Coordinates of C-alpha atoms in Angstrom, one line a residue:
Chain A
X1 CA -193.7 176.4 -58.3
X2 CA -195.3 173.4 -60.0
X3 CA -198.7 174.7 -59.1
X4 CA -197.9 178.0 -60.6
X5 CA -196.7 176.4 -63.8
X6 CA -199.8 174.2 -64.0
X7 CA -202.0 177.2 -63.5
X8 CA -200.4 179.1 -66.2
X9 CA -200.7 176.2 -68.6
X10 CA -204.4 175.9 -67.8
X11 CA -204.8 179.6 -68.5
X12 CA -203.4 178.9 -72.0
X13 CA -206.5 177.1 -73.2
X14 CA -208.9 180.0 -73.0
X15 CA -206.4 182.3 -74.6
X16 CA -205.7 179.8 -77.5
X17 CA -209.5 179.3 -77.9
X18 CA -209.9 183.1 -78.1
X19 CA -207.1 183.4 -80.6
X20 CA -208.6 180.7 -82.8
X21 CA -211.9 182.5 -82.6
X22 CA -210.4 185.8 -83.6
X23 CA -208.4 184.3 -86.5
X24 CA -211.4 182.3 -87.7
X25 CA -213.6 185.4 -87.6
X26 CA -211.1 187.5 -89.5
X27 CA -210.7 184.8 -92.1
X28 CA -214.4 184.4 -92.6
X29 CA -214.5 187.9 -94.1
X30 CA -212.5 186.8 -97.0
X31 CA -214.5 187.1 -100.2
X32 CA -215.2 184.1 -102.3
X33 CA -216.1 180.5 -101.4
X34 CA -214.0 177.4 -100.7
X35 CA -215.4 175.3 -103.6
X36 CA -214.4 177.9 -106.3
X37 CA -211.0 178.0 -104.7
X38 CA -210.6 174.3 -104.8
X39 CA -212.2 173.4 -108.1
X40 CA -211.2 176.6 -110.0
X41 CA -213.5 179.0 -111.8
X42 CA -213.9 176.5 -114.7
X43 CA -216.0 174.1 -112.7
X44 CA -219.8 173.9 -113.2
X45 CA -222.1 175.8 -110.9
X46 CA -223.7 172.6 -109.6
X47 CA -220.3 171.1 -108.6
X48 CA -219.3 174.2 -106.8
X49 CA -222.7 174.4 -105.1
X50 CA -222.5 170.7 -104.0
X51 CA -218.9 171.0 -102.7
X52 CA -219.7 174.2 -100.8
X53 CA -222.6 172.4 -99.2
X54 CA -220.4 169.4 -98.3
X55 CA -217.8 171.7 -96.8
X56 CA -220.5 173.5 -94.7
X57 CA -220.0 176.8 -96.4
X58 CA -223.7 177.7 -96.0
X59 CA -223.9 176.9 -92.3
X60 CA -224.2 179.8 -89.9
X61 CA -220.9 181.2 -88.7
X62 CA -220.9 179.8 -85.2
X63 CA -221.7 176.3 -86.5
X64 CA -218.7 176.5 -88.9
X65 CA -216.5 177.7 -86.0
X66 CA -217.9 174.9 -83.8
X67 CA -217.1 172.3 -86.4
X68 CA -213.6 173.7 -86.9
X69 CA -212.9 173.5 -83.2
X70 CA -214.5 170.0 -82.9
X71 CA -212.3 168.8 -85.7
X72 CA -209.2 170.1 -83.9
X73 CA -210.1 168.7 -80.5
X74 CA -211.3 165.3 -81.6
X75 CA -209.1 164.5 -84.5
X76 CA -206.4 167.2 -84.5
X77 CA -207.8 168.0 -87.9
X78 CA -207.1 171.6 -89.0
X79 CA -208.5 171.1 -92.4
X80 CA -206.8 170.6 -95.8
X81 CA -205.1 173.2 -98.0
X82 CA -207.1 174.3 -100.9
X83 CA -204.0 174.2 -103.1
X84 CA -202.3 170.9 -102.2
X85 CA -205.4 169.1 -100.7
X86 CA -203.0 167.9 -98.0
X87 CA -203.7 168.4 -94.3
X88 CA -202.4 171.9 -93.5
X89 CA -200.1 170.9 -90.8
X90 CA -198.1 168.6 -93.1
X91 CA -196.6 171.7 -94.7
X92 CA -196.3 173.7 -91.5
X93 CA -194.3 171.0 -89.8
X94 CA -192.1 170.5 -92.9
X95 CA -191.3 174.2 -92.9
X96 CA -191.2 175.0 -89.2
X97 CA -187.7 173.9 -88.4
X98 CA -186.2 176.5 -90.8
X99 CA -188.3 179.3 -89.3
X100 CA -187.4 178.2 -85.8
X101 CA -183.7 178.1 -86.6
X102 CA -183.8 181.6 -87.9
X103 CA -185.9 183.0 -85.1
X104 CA -183.8 181.3 -82.3
X105 CA -180.6 182.3 -84.0
X106 CA -181.8 185.9 -84.2
X107 CA -182.9 186.0 -80.6
X108 CA -179.6 184.5 -79.3
X109 CA -177.6 186.9 -81.5
X110 CA -179.7 189.8 -80.2
X111 CA -179.0 188.8 -76.6
X112 CA -175.3 188.4 -77.3
X113 CA -175.1 191.9 -78.9
X114 CA -177.7 193.6 -76.7
X115 CA -176.9 192.8 -73.1
X116 CA -173.1 193.5 -73.0
X117 CA -173.5 196.7 -74.9
X118 CA -176.4 197.8 -72.6
X119 CA -174.5 197.0 -69.4
X120 CA -171.3 198.7 -70.5
X121 CA -173.3 201.8 -71.8
X122 CA -174.9 202.1 -68.4
X123 CA -171.7 201.6 -66.4
X124 CA -169.9 204.1 -68.5
X125 CA -172.8 206.5 -68.9
X126 CA -172.1 209.5 -71.2
X127 CA -168.9 208.1 -72.5
X128 CA -168.2 207.9 -76.2
X129 CA -169.1 204.2 -76.1
X130 CA -172.5 205.0 -74.5
X131 CA -173.3 207.8 -76.9
X132 CA -172.4 205.7 -80.0
X133 CA -174.3 202.7 -78.6
X134 CA -177.4 204.7 -77.9
X135 CA -177.5 206.4 -81.2
X136 CA -176.9 203.2 -83.1
X137 CA -179.6 201.5 -81.1
X138 CA -182.0 204.3 -81.8
X139 CA -181.3 204.1 -85.5
X140 CA -181.6 200.3 -85.6
X141 CA -185.0 200.5 -83.8
X142 CA -186.2 202.9 -86.5
X143 CA -185.0 201.2 -89.7
X144 CA -187.5 198.9 -91.4
X145 CA -186.2 195.4 -91.0
X146 CA -187.0 194.4 -94.5
X147 CA -185.2 197.4 -95.9
X148 CA -182.1 196.5 -93.9
X149 CA -182.4 193.0 -95.5
X150 CA -182.6 194.6 -99.0
X151 CA -179.5 196.7 -98.3
X152 CA -177.7 193.7 -97.0
X153 CA -178.5 191.8 -100.2
X154 CA -177.4 194.9 -102.2
X155 CA -174.0 195.1 -100.5
X156 CA -173.1 191.5 -99.6
X157 CA -174.7 189.6 -102.5
X158 CA -174.9 191.9 -105.5
X159 CA -171.8 193.9 -105.0
X160 CA -169.4 192.0 -102.9
X161 CA -170.7 188.5 -103.9
X162 CA -169.9 187.2 -100.4
X163 CA -173.2 185.7 -99.4
X164 CA -176.1 184.1 -101.2
X165 CA -179.2 186.2 -101.4
X166 CA -182.0 183.6 -101.6
X167 CA -182.7 180.0 -100.4
X168 CA -181.5 178.2 -97.3
X169 CA -179.2 175.4 -98.3
X170 CA -176.0 176.1 -96.3
X171 CA -175.1 177.8 -93.1
X172 CA -174.0 180.8 -95.2
X173 CA -177.6 181.3 -96.3
X174 CA -178.5 181.8 -92.6
X175 CA -176.1 184.7 -92.0
X176 CA -178.0 187.6 -93.6
X177 CA -181.6 186.6 -92.5
X178 CA -180.5 186.0 -88.9
X179 CA -178.5 189.2 -88.6
X180 CA -181.1 191.5 -90.2
X181 CA -183.8 189.9 -88.1
X182 CA -181.9 190.3 -84.9
X183 CA -180.8 193.9 -85.2
X184 CA -184.0 195.7 -84.2
X185 CA -184.4 193.3 -81.2
X186 CA -180.8 193.8 -80.2
X187 CA -181.5 197.6 -80.3
X188 CA -184.5 197.1 -78.0
X189 CA -182.4 195.0 -75.6
X190 CA -179.6 197.6 -75.5
X191 CA -182.0 200.4 -74.7
X192 CA -183.8 198.5 -72.0
X193 CA -180.7 197.0 -70.4
X194 CA -179.1 200.4 -70.2
X195 CA -182.1 202.1 -68.6
X196 CA -182.6 199.3 -66.1
X197 CA -178.9 199.1 -65.2
X198 CA -178.8 202.9 -64.8
X199 CA -181.6 202.7 -62.3
X200 CA -180.1 199.8 -60.4
X201 CA -176.5 201.0 -60.0
X202 CA -178.0 204.0 -58.1
X203 CA -179.6 201.7 -55.5
X204 CA -178.5 201.6 -51.9
X205 CA -177.5 197.9 -52.0
X206 CA -175.0 198.6 -54.8
X207 CA -173.4 201.2 -52.5
X208 CA -173.4 198.6 -49.7
X209 CA -171.8 196.1 -52.0
X210 CA -169.0 198.6 -52.9
X211 CA -168.6 199.5 -49.2
X212 CA -168.1 195.8 -48.4
X213 CA -165.1 195.9 -50.7
X214 CA -166.5 193.7 -53.5
X215 CA -164.6 194.2 -56.7
X216 CA -166.2 196.5 -59.3
X217 CA -166.8 193.5 -61.6
X218 CA -168.6 191.6 -58.9
X219 CA -170.7 194.7 -57.9
X220 CA -171.9 195.1 -61.5
X221 CA -172.4 191.5 -62.4
X222 CA -173.6 189.9 -59.2
X223 CA -175.5 192.7 -57.5
X224 CA -176.4 194.9 -60.4
X225 CA -177.0 192.7 -63.5
X226 CA -178.9 190.0 -61.7
X227 CA -181.5 192.5 -60.7
X228 CA -181.6 194.0 -64.1
X229 CA -182.5 190.6 -65.6
X230 CA -186.2 190.8 -64.9
X231 CA -187.3 193.5 -67.3
X232 CA -184.8 192.3 -69.9
X233 CA -186.3 188.8 -69.9
X234 CA -189.7 190.3 -70.4
X235 CA -188.6 192.3 -73.4
X236 CA -186.9 189.3 -74.8
X237 CA -190.2 187.4 -74.6
X238 CA -192.2 190.2 -76.1
X239 CA -189.6 190.7 -78.8
X240 CA -189.8 187.0 -79.7
X241 CA -193.3 187.9 -80.9
X242 CA -192.0 190.7 -83.1
X243 CA -189.4 188.3 -84.4
X244 CA -192.0 185.7 -85.4
X245 CA -193.9 188.4 -87.2
X246 CA -190.6 189.6 -88.7
X247 CA -189.7 186.2 -90.0
X248 CA -192.8 186.5 -92.3
X249 CA -191.1 189.5 -94.0
X250 CA -187.5 188.3 -93.8
X251 CA -188.5 184.9 -95.3
X252 CA -190.4 186.7 -98.1
X253 CA -187.3 188.8 -98.9
X254 CA -184.7 186.0 -98.8
X255 CA -187.1 183.5 -100.5
X256 CA -186.7 181.1 -97.5
X257 CA -189.2 178.2 -97.5
X258 CA -190.4 178.7 -93.9
X259 CA -193.8 179.1 -92.2
X260 CA -193.7 182.9 -93.0
X261 CA -193.5 182.4 -96.8
X262 CA -196.1 179.7 -96.5
X263 CA -198.4 182.2 -94.8
X264 CA -197.8 184.9 -97.4
X265 CA -198.3 182.4 -100.3
X266 CA -201.5 181.0 -98.9
X267 CA -202.8 184.6 -98.5
X268 CA -202.0 185.3 -102.1
X269 CA -203.7 182.1 -103.3
X270 CA -206.7 182.7 -101.0
X271 CA -206.0 179.4 -99.3
X272 CA -208.0 180.0 -96.2
X273 CA -207.5 176.8 -94.2
X274 CA -203.7 177.1 -94.7
X275 CA -203.7 180.8 -93.8
X276 CA -205.8 180.2 -90.7
X277 CA -203.6 177.3 -89.5
X278 CA -200.3 179.1 -90.2
X279 CA -201.4 182.2 -88.3
X280 CA -202.7 180.1 -85.5
X281 CA -199.5 178.1 -85.3
X282 CA -197.3 181.3 -85.1
X283 CA -199.7 182.6 -82.4
X284 CA -199.4 179.3 -80.6
X285 CA -195.6 179.6 -80.5
X286 CA -195.9 183.1 -79.3
X287 CA -198.2 182.2 -76.5
X288 CA -195.9 179.4 -75.4
X289 CA -193.0 181.7 -75.4
X290 CA -194.9 184.1 -73.2
X291 CA -195.6 181.2 -70.8
X292 CA -191.9 180.3 -70.7
X293 CA -191.1 184.0 -69.9
X294 CA -193.6 184.1 -67.1
X295 CA -192.2 180.9 -65.6
X296 CA -188.6 182.1 -65.9
X297 CA -189.7 185.3 -64.2
X298 CA -191.1 183.5 -61.3
X299 CA -188.1 181.1 -61.2
X300 CA -185.5 183.9 -61.1
X301 CA -187.3 186.3 -58.8
X302 CA -188.9 184.8 -55.7
X303 CA -190.6 188.1 -55.0
X304 CA -192.9 187.6 -57.9
X305 CA -193.9 184.1 -56.7
X306 CA -194.6 185.3 -53.2
X307 CA -196.5 188.3 -54.5
X308 CA -198.6 185.9 -56.6
X309 CA -199.3 183.7 -53.6
X310 CA -200.1 186.5 -51.1
X311 CA -202.4 188.2 -53.7
X312 CA -204.4 185.0 -53.9
X313 CA -204.6 184.7 -50.2
X314 CA -205.7 188.3 -49.7
X315 CA -208.4 187.8 -52.3
X316 CA -209.8 184.7 -50.6
X317 CA -209.8 186.5 -47.2
X318 CA -211.5 189.5 -48.7
X319 CA -214.2 187.3 -50.3
Chain B
X1 CA -209.1 232.5 -65.9
X2 CA -207.3 230.9 -63.0
X3 CA -206.9 227.3 -64.2
X4 CA -206.1 228.4 -67.8
X5 CA -203.2 230.4 -66.7
X6 CA -201.9 227.4 -64.7
X7 CA -202.3 225.1 -67.7
X8 CA -200.2 227.4 -69.9
X9 CA -197.4 227.4 -67.4
X10 CA -197.3 223.6 -67.4
X11 CA -196.9 223.5 -71.1
X12 CA -194.2 226.2 -71.0
X13 CA -192.5 224.1 -68.3
X14 CA -192.6 221.0 -70.5
X15 CA -191.3 223.0 -73.5
X16 CA -188.5 224.4 -71.3
X17 CA -187.4 220.9 -70.3
X18 CA -187.8 219.5 -73.8
X19 CA -185.6 222.3 -75.3
X20 CA -182.7 221.2 -73.2
X21 CA -182.7 217.8 -74.8
X22 CA -180.7 218.3 -78.0
X23 CA -181.4 214.9 -79.7
X24 CA -185.1 215.4 -79.0
X25 CA -185.1 218.9 -80.6
X26 CA -183.2 217.4 -83.5
X27 CA -185.9 214.8 -83.9
X28 CA -188.6 217.5 -83.8
X29 CA -186.8 219.5 -86.4
X30 CA -186.4 216.5 -88.7
X31 CA -190.0 215.7 -88.2
X32 CA -191.0 219.2 -89.2
X33 CA -188.9 219.1 -92.3
X34 CA -190.4 215.7 -93.4
X35 CA -193.9 216.9 -92.6
X36 CA -193.2 220.0 -94.7
X37 CA -192.4 217.9 -97.7
X38 CA -195.4 215.7 -97.1
X39 CA -197.9 218.5 -96.7
X40 CA -196.7 220.7 -99.5
X41 CA -195.9 217.9 -101.9
X42 CA -198.3 219.4 -104.4
X43 CA -196.4 222.7 -104.6
X44 CA -193.0 221.0 -104.7
X45 CA -193.7 218.6 -107.6
X46 CA -196.6 217.6 -109.9
X47 CA -198.4 214.4 -109.1
X48 CA -200.0 213.7 -112.5
X49 CA -196.9 214.3 -114.7
X50 CA -194.1 213.1 -112.4
X51 CA -195.5 210.6 -109.9
X52 CA -197.8 208.3 -111.9
X53 CA -197.2 209.2 -115.6
X54 CA -195.1 206.6 -117.5
X55 CA -192.2 208.0 -119.5
X56 CA -190.3 205.3 -121.2
X57 CA -187.5 207.5 -122.5
X58 CA -186.5 208.4 -119.0
X59 CA -186.3 204.9 -117.4
X60 CA -184.0 204.0 -114.5
X61 CA -182.0 207.3 -114.5
X62 CA -179.4 208.0 -111.9
X63 CA -180.0 211.0 -109.6
X64 CA -179.6 214.4 -111.3
X65 CA -180.7 218.0 -110.9
X66 CA -183.9 217.2 -112.7
X67 CA -184.6 214.0 -110.8
X68 CA -183.1 214.3 -107.3
X69 CA -183.4 210.6 -106.6
X70 CA -183.3 209.3 -110.2
X71 CA -186.2 207.6 -111.9
X72 CA -187.8 204.2 -111.7
X73 CA -188.6 201.5 -114.2
X74 CA -191.4 203.5 -115.8
X75 CA -189.5 206.7 -115.9
X76 CA -191.3 208.2 -112.9
X77 CA -189.5 210.6 -110.7
X78 CA -188.5 208.8 -107.5
X79 CA -188.3 212.1 -105.4
X80 CA -191.9 213.0 -106.3
X81 CA -193.0 209.5 -105.5
X82 CA -191.2 209.5 -102.2
X83 CA -192.8 212.8 -101.0
X84 CA -196.3 211.7 -102.1
X85 CA -195.7 208.2 -100.7
X86 CA -194.6 209.8 -97.5
X87 CA -197.9 211.8 -97.4
X88 CA -199.9 208.5 -98.0
X89 CA -197.9 206.6 -95.3
X90 CA -198.1 209.4 -92.8
X91 CA -201.8 210.0 -93.2
X92 CA -202.6 206.3 -93.0
X93 CA -200.4 206.0 -89.9
X94 CA -201.9 209.1 -88.2
X95 CA -205.5 208.1 -88.9
X96 CA -204.9 204.5 -87.7
X97 CA -203.2 205.7 -84.5
X98 CA -205.8 208.4 -83.8
X99 CA -208.7 205.9 -84.3
X100 CA -207.2 203.3 -82.1
X101 CA -206.3 205.8 -79.5
X102 CA -209.8 207.0 -79.3
X103 CA -211.2 203.5 -78.9
X104 CA -208.5 202.7 -76.4
X105 CA -209.2 205.7 -74.2
X106 CA -212.9 205.0 -74.1
X107 CA -212.5 201.2 -73.4
X108 CA -209.5 201.7 -71.1
X109 CA -211.0 204.3 -68.9
X110 CA -214.2 202.3 -68.6
X111 CA -212.2 199.2 -67.6
X112 CA -210.0 201.1 -65.1
X113 CA -212.8 203.2 -63.6
X114 CA -215.4 200.6 -63.1
X115 CA -213.1 197.7 -62.4
X116 CA -214.6 194.4 -61.2
X117 CA -216.3 192.0 -63.6
X118 CA -216.4 194.5 -66.5
X119 CA -212.7 195.1 -66.2
X120 CA -211.8 191.4 -66.1
X121 CA -214.1 190.8 -69.1
X122 CA -212.4 193.5 -71.2
X123 CA -209.0 192.4 -70.1
X124 CA -209.6 188.7 -70.9
X125 CA -210.7 189.7 -74.4
X126 CA -207.5 191.8 -74.8
X127 CA -205.4 188.9 -73.6
X128 CA -206.8 186.9 -76.5
X129 CA -205.8 189.6 -78.9
X130 CA -202.4 189.9 -77.3
X131 CA -201.9 186.2 -78.1
X132 CA -201.3 187.3 -81.7
X133 CA -198.2 189.3 -82.6
X134 CA -199.4 192.7 -83.8
X135 CA -198.0 192.5 -87.3
X136 CA -199.4 189.0 -87.8
X137 CA -202.9 190.3 -86.7
X138 CA -202.5 193.2 -89.2
X139 CA -201.5 190.8 -92.0
X140 CA -204.4 188.5 -91.3
X141 CA -206.9 191.3 -91.3
X142 CA -205.7 193.0 -94.4
X143 CA -205.3 189.7 -96.1
X144 CA -208.9 188.8 -95.5
X145 CA -210.3 192.3 -96.4
X146 CA -208.1 192.5 -99.5
X147 CA -205.5 195.2 -100.4
X148 CA -206.4 198.9 -100.2
X149 CA -205.7 202.0 -98.2
X150 CA -208.9 201.9 -96.1
X151 CA -208.5 198.3 -95.3
X152 CA -204.9 198.8 -94.3
X153 CA -205.9 201.6 -91.9
X154 CA -208.6 199.4 -90.4
X155 CA -206.2 196.5 -90.0
X156 CA -203.6 198.8 -88.2
X157 CA -206.3 200.3 -86.0
X158 CA -207.7 196.9 -84.9
X159 CA -204.2 195.5 -84.3
X160 CA -203.2 198.5 -82.1
X161 CA -206.3 198.7 -79.9
X162 CA -205.3 195.9 -77.5
X163 CA -201.9 197.2 -76.5
X164 CA -203.1 200.8 -76.4
X165 CA -206.1 199.9 -74.2
X166 CA -203.7 198.1 -71.8
X167 CA -201.5 201.2 -71.6
X168 CA -204.4 203.7 -71.0
X169 CA -206.0 201.3 -68.5
X170 CA -202.8 201.1 -66.4
X171 CA -202.2 204.8 -66.7
X172 CA -205.7 205.5 -65.5
X173 CA -205.6 202.9 -62.8
X174 CA -202.6 204.8 -61.3
X175 CA -204.8 207.9 -61.0
X176 CA -208.0 206.3 -59.9
X177 CA -206.3 205.3 -56.6
X178 CA -205.2 208.9 -55.9
X179 CA -206.9 210.9 -53.1
X180 CA -208.1 213.8 -55.3
X181 CA -210.3 211.3 -57.1
X182 CA -211.8 210.3 -53.8
X183 CA -212.3 213.9 -53.0
X184 CA -214.0 214.6 -56.3
X185 CA -216.3 211.6 -55.6
X186 CA -217.0 212.9 -52.1
X187 CA -218.3 216.2 -53.3
X188 CA -220.7 214.6 -55.7
X189 CA -219.1 214.7 -59.1
X190 CA -220.7 212.1 -61.5
X191 CA -218.6 209.5 -63.2
X192 CA -218.3 211.2 -66.5
X193 CA -217.1 214.4 -64.9
X194 CA -214.5 212.6 -62.9
X195 CA -213.2 210.7 -65.9
X196 CA -213.1 213.8 -68.2
X197 CA -212.1 216.5 -65.7
X198 CA -209.8 214.7 -63.3
X199 CA -208.6 211.4 -64.7
X200 CA -207.9 212.0 -68.4
X201 CA -206.0 215.3 -68.1
X202 CA -203.7 213.5 -65.7
X203 CA -203.2 210.4 -67.8
X204 CA -202.9 212.2 -71.1
X205 CA -199.1 212.7 -70.9
X206 CA -198.4 209.0 -70.9
X207 CA -200.9 208.4 -73.6
X208 CA -199.5 211.1 -75.9
X209 CA -196.0 209.7 -75.6
X210 CA -197.2 206.2 -76.4
X211 CA -199.1 207.6 -79.4
X212 CA -196.0 209.3 -80.8
X213 CA -194.0 206.0 -80.5
X214 CA -197.0 204.1 -82.0
X215 CA -197.0 206.3 -85.1
X216 CA -193.4 205.2 -85.7
X217 CA -194.2 201.5 -85.4
X218 CA -197.3 202.0 -87.5
X219 CA -195.2 203.6 -90.3
X220 CA -192.9 200.6 -90.2
X221 CA -195.9 198.1 -90.2
X222 CA -197.6 199.9 -93.0
X223 CA -194.5 199.8 -95.1
X224 CA -194.1 196.1 -94.4
X225 CA -197.7 195.3 -95.4
X226 CA -197.4 197.4 -98.5
X227 CA -194.2 195.6 -99.3
X228 CA -196.1 192.4 -99.2
X229 CA -198.7 193.9 -101.6
X230 CA -201.4 194.6 -99.0
X231 CA -201.3 198.3 -99.3
X232 CA -202.9 201.0 -101.5
X233 CA -203.4 200.1 -105.1
X234 CA -200.8 201.0 -107.7
X235 CA -199.9 203.3 -109.4
X236 CA -200.4 205.5 -106.2
X237 CA -197.0 205.7 -104.5
X238 CA -196.4 204.2 -101.1
X239 CA -192.9 203.9 -99.5
X240 CA -193.2 200.1 -98.8
X241 CA -194.5 199.2 -102.2
X242 CA -191.8 201.3 -103.9
X243 CA -189.3 199.1 -102.2
X244 CA -190.9 195.9 -103.5
X245 CA -191.0 197.4 -107.0
X246 CA -187.4 198.4 -106.8
X247 CA -186.1 195.1 -105.7
X248 CA -185.9 193.7 -109.2
X249 CA -183.8 196.6 -110.4
X250 CA -181.7 196.9 -107.3
X251 CA -178.4 195.9 -108.8
X252 CA -178.2 198.7 -111.4
X253 CA -180.6 201.2 -109.9
X254 CA -180.0 201.0 -106.1
X255 CA -181.5 204.4 -105.7
X256 CA -184.9 202.8 -106.3
X257 CA -184.7 201.1 -102.9
X258 CA -182.2 203.3 -101.0
X259 CA -184.3 206.5 -101.0
X260 CA -187.8 205.2 -100.0
X261 CA -186.2 203.0 -97.3
X262 CA -184.1 205.9 -96.0
X263 CA -187.3 208.0 -95.8
X264 CA -189.1 205.4 -93.8
X265 CA -186.2 205.2 -91.4
X266 CA -186.0 209.0 -91.0
X267 CA -189.7 209.3 -90.2
X268 CA -189.5 206.5 -87.6
X269 CA -186.2 207.8 -86.2
X270 CA -187.5 211.4 -85.8
X271 CA -190.7 210.2 -84.2
X272 CA -188.8 208.0 -81.7
X273 CA -186.4 210.8 -80.8
X274 CA -189.2 213.2 -80.3
X275 CA -191.2 210.7 -78.3
X276 CA -188.3 209.9 -76.0
X277 CA -187.7 213.6 -75.4
X278 CA -191.3 214.2 -74.8
X279 CA -191.4 211.4 -72.2
X280 CA -188.5 212.8 -70.3
X281 CA -189.9 216.3 -70.5
X282 CA -193.4 215.2 -69.3
X283 CA -192.1 213.3 -66.3
X284 CA -188.8 214.6 -64.9
X285 CA -188.8 211.8 -62.4
X286 CA -188.0 209.3 -65.2
X287 CA -184.8 211.2 -66.1
X288 CA -181.8 210.3 -64.1

């Protein structure tokens, strides 16, 4: 198990390097030059020229990327924001807790809503509960998240005056962002749990469990649900990625000072180092989440682990 | 003549199964109605006078017979803007999906068919792209290229290629292992023949279903990017940017945000329902 985890962690590095290369490449297409962004258009041409040279703007692309990576590896230096002149990660770390609280809150809420509804829908297939659940889930998966957020503001802040529409000072500020962020994910979890459970409750071992005289609750929870966990965990992991992407929008709508708004603001102000670092940071969290999912997968299902082991063995024998 | 006749019966068979699924037929019907409005928008309303022309006497009107969805802060008819915006969103989503599908089919079938080093090389590159959540990748690309319809389509295309390629590759891998492929090889078909005549026709079902669903997520992503100001330039209408324009006036003119959002939701919903039904109809084994 430890070996498996270590191996997965080692595999992270090439992926992260690749992600950084992709993001750096994309950002290098941004028009304009760093010195103008830092000094403003009022600065003299010589000053701009000199600062650009200092910053290595005229170096070939690969040299710039190499320097960027060297800075990260040797000094953990991701560059400084054009706007604040502070190291980019100062701001990211200051804002990250807010984003994390919203994302984790949303994923937990989505699990709490999604799994029970999915299980009950499958057990009581074609009942009123099932049909309502499926239709609502379908609708939730199709509604644009940020529109849902706007509608929530319209109803709960502007008309009922129950909840604050912007900022993140008290726990009441968290309610609307977390709920709107979680609903599409909850819908995905409902749909997947239902399909998986439907497949599993038709398996022979479920009939065996019933024949043994296990109570219906035990049959469903112990024999059915445990086996349905695998695909559900994977979607939760994948959905966490959507959630991280979604926080960018949700934060923009509720004016929440998180990493998402930071990304959008730095895009608007053409602050390239800040944008690159924020996107890289969100991607890093996503990749870590995927790793956790993989490890959980192996932990819950010994079949995966053994498959992983035998595959390796077969390969070495074949070679 | 022979194989053609057979092909028709397969499609008839799929249609027969699809017809039985009421929600899927509902989705298809809804999709047709929305497409009707998008395609014939020119005949239904006038773009120049109603969608982009400022009319300050007619600001922020409530829905009426003259303006079905009311008017916005410049006195433009929201209904007209919604149908033209729908046309813009749909054509962007369709072209992005078609382009990424084309790339994915070529790359995916090469990876699956040749396997080995080439396959691992392609897959490792895809892994790197998959390290970025799709919407984040799209935001990064369109942020760096600047706002605009073409750039948005390019951003959506690039960000969809990785997951599409994975899906086509695994769909094709399932088929490469089948005996009839070996048979085709044994009687001397060349690689291109095998891919185009034997593999793709068998994998296309899965790919079409994925594409239908992808158009729906692309519509949502395009709306999101436009909301953030990364879409086509104003005054051209786009559903997502209409939402961000309407936000300011939401309290007194909620119709400015309700109708464009509802339209996005309806497009995505009908595509999802249709895609679900198509999947069940194409592969009866998946239906319980």
